[in-house]
CSV table of C-alpha atoms in Angstrom, one decimal:
chain,number,residue,atom,x,y,z
A,1,GLN,CA,-17.0,2.5,25.7
A,2,VAL,CA,-14.7,4.7,22.8
A,3,GLN,CA,-12.4,7.1,24.7
A,4,LEU,CA,-9.2,9.4,23.3
A,5,VAL,CA,-7.1,11.1,25.6
A,6,GLU,CA,-5.0,14.3,24.1
A,7,SER,CA,-1.6,14.9,25.0
A,8,GLY,CA,1.5,16.7,24.4
A,9,GLY,CA,-0.9,20.4,24.5
A,10,GLY,CA,1.3,23.2,26.2
A,11,LEU,CA,3.5,26.6,25.9
A,12,VAL,CA,5.4,27.6,22.9
A,13,GLN,CA,6.5,30.6,21.3
A,14,ALA,CA,5.9,31.6,18.1
A,15,GLY,CA,7.7,30.0,15.7
A,16,GLY,CA,8.0,26.7,17.4
A,17,SER,CA,6.8,23.3,17.1
A,18,LEU,CA,4.4,20.8,19.3
A,19,LYS,CA,3.6,17.5,18.7
A,20,LEU,CA,-0.2,16.4,20.0
A,21,SER,CA,-0.7,12.6,20.2
A,22,CYS,CA,-4.6,11.5,20.7
A,23,ALA,CA,-5.0,7.6,21.7
A,24,VAL,CA,-8.0,5.9,21.2
A,25,SER,CA,-9.9,3.3,23.3
A,26,GLY,CA,-12.3,0.7,22.3
A,27,GLY,CA,-14.3,-0.4,20.0
A,28,ILE,CA,-14.1,1.4,16.8
A,29,PHE,CA,-15.6,0.1,13.1
A,30,SER,CA,-12.4,-0.1,11.8
A,31,LEU,CA,-12.8,2.7,8.2
A,32,ASN,CA,-13.1,5.6,10.2
A,33,THR,CA,-11.4,9.1,10.0
A,34,MET,CA,-9.7,10.9,12.6
A,35,GLY,CA,-9.3,14.9,13.3
A,36,TRP,CA,-8.6,17.2,14.6
A,37,TYR,CA,-10.0,20.7,15.6
A,38,ARG,CA,-9.7,23.4,17.7
A,39,GLN,CA,-11.6,25.8,19.9
A,40,VAL,CA,-11.0,29.3,21.3
A,41,SER,CA,-13.8,30.2,23.8
A,42,GLY,CA,-16.6,31.9,23.0
A,43,ASN,CA,-16.2,30.7,19.0
A,44,GLN,CA,-17.3,27.4,17.6
A,45,ARG,CA,-14.9,24.2,16.6
A,46,GLU,CA,-13.6,24.2,13.8
A,47,LEU,CA,-11.6,21.7,11.8
A,48,VAL,CA,-7.8,21.6,11.7
A,49,ALA,CA,-6.9,18.6,9.4
A,50,THR,CA,-8.8,14.7,8.9
A,51,ILE,CA,-7.1,11.6,7.7
A,52,THR,CA,-9.1,8.4,6.4
A,53,SER,CA,-7.8,4.8,7.4
A,54,SER,CA,-6.0,4.4,4.5
A,55,GLY,CA,-4.4,7.8,4.3
A,56,GLY,CA,-6.0,10.3,2.9
A,57,THR,CA,-5.6,13.7,4.8
A,58,ASN,CA,-7.4,16.9,4.6
A,59,TYR,CA,-6.5,20.5,6.2
A,60,ALA,CA,-7.7,23.4,7.1
A,61,ASP,CA,-5.7,26.7,5.7
A,62,SER,CA,-4.7,27.7,8.1
A,63,ALA,CA,-2.9,24.5,8.8
A,64,LYS,CA,-1.7,23.7,5.1
A,65,GLY,CA,2.0,24.0,5.1
A,66,ARG,CA,2.8,23.8,8.6
A,67,PHE,CA,0.4,21.1,10.5
A,68,THR,CA,1.2,17.4,9.8
A,69,ILE,CA,-2.0,15.3,10.6
A,70,SER,CA,-0.7,11.4,10.6
A,71,ARG,CA,-2.4,8.3,12.6
A,72,ASP,CA,-0.5,4.5,13.6
A,73,ASN,CA,-3.9,2.5,13.3
A,74,GLU,CA,-2.5,-0.7,15.1
A,75,LYS,CA,-2.3,1.7,18.0
A,76,LYS,CA,-5.4,3.1,17.2
A,77,ALA,CA,-3.7,6.9,17.7
A,78,VAL,CA,-3.6,9.8,15.3
A,79,TYR,CA,-1.1,12.8,15.8
A,80,LEU,CA,-0.6,16.6,14.7
A,81,LYS,CA,2.9,17.7,14.5
A,82,MET,CA,2.8,21.5,14.2
A,83,ASN,CA,5.9,24.2,12.4
A,84,ASN,CA,5.9,27.3,12.6
A,85,LEU,CA,3.6,28.0,15.8
A,86,ASN,CA,1.6,32.0,15.8
A,87,PRO,CA,-0.1,33.3,18.2
A,88,GLU,CA,-2.9,32.3,16.6
A,89,ASP,CA,-2.9,28.7,16.9
A,90,THR,CA,-3.7,29.4,20.4
A,91,ALA,CA,-6.5,27.1,21.1
A,92,VAL,CA,-7.3,24.4,23.3
A,93,TYR,CA,-7.1,21.0,20.6
A,94,TYR,CA,-9.7,17.8,20.4
A,95,CYS,CA,-9.2,14.9,18.9
A,96,ASN,CA,-12.6,12.7,17.1
A,97,VAL,CA,-12.9,9.9,15.6
A,98,GLN,CA,-16.0,9.6,13.9
A,99,TRP,CA,-17.2,6.6,11.2
A,100,PHE,CA,-20.6,5.2,9.4
A,101,ARG,CA,-22.1,1.6,9.7
A,102,GLN,CA,-25.5,1.7,8.1
A,103,THR,CA,-26.4,5.4,7.4
A,104,GLN,CA,-25.5,5.5,11.4
A,105,ARG,CA,-23.1,8.5,12.5
A,106,TYR,CA,-20.8,7.8,15.6
A,107,SER,CA,-18.8,10.2,16.5
A,108,TYR,CA,-16.5,10.7,19.6
A,109,TRP,CA,-14.5,13.4,21.3
A,110,GLY,CA,-11.3,14.1,23.4
A,111,GLN,CA,-11.4,16.0,26.8
A,112,GLY,CA,-9.5,18.6,24.6
A,113,THR,CA,-5.2,19.6,25.1
A,114,GLN,CA,-4.3,23.3,25.3
A,115,VAL,CA,-2.1,24.6,23.1
A,116,THR,CA,-0.8,28.3,24.1
A,117,VAL,CA,1.5,30.4,21.6
A,118,SER,CA,3.3,33.7,22.9
A,119,SER,CA,4.7,36.4,20.8
């Protein structure tokens, strides 16, 4: 059973910083991609950033230059450091891990952590 648990969300003023963490438990394939997504109520979940097992990263335009994704493969953890936050970053942030094996896609989500940025 794969489980993801996020932490680090909270309330911060505009211009402030937060660091989100996600711990993964259970058996996962070593060649995986971990990522952060966010969702505002009523909207679709959107990509924030992803990182492959070899360290390749991909960011949404809104995150470039402000957010940094990193991972610790030994700890099976992924992090998102968010700087210069603005009210438009307010959302529930979800951690995700996914991989492919023999054409089968596996994808798991955490329960989400709320990030609220006040103006």
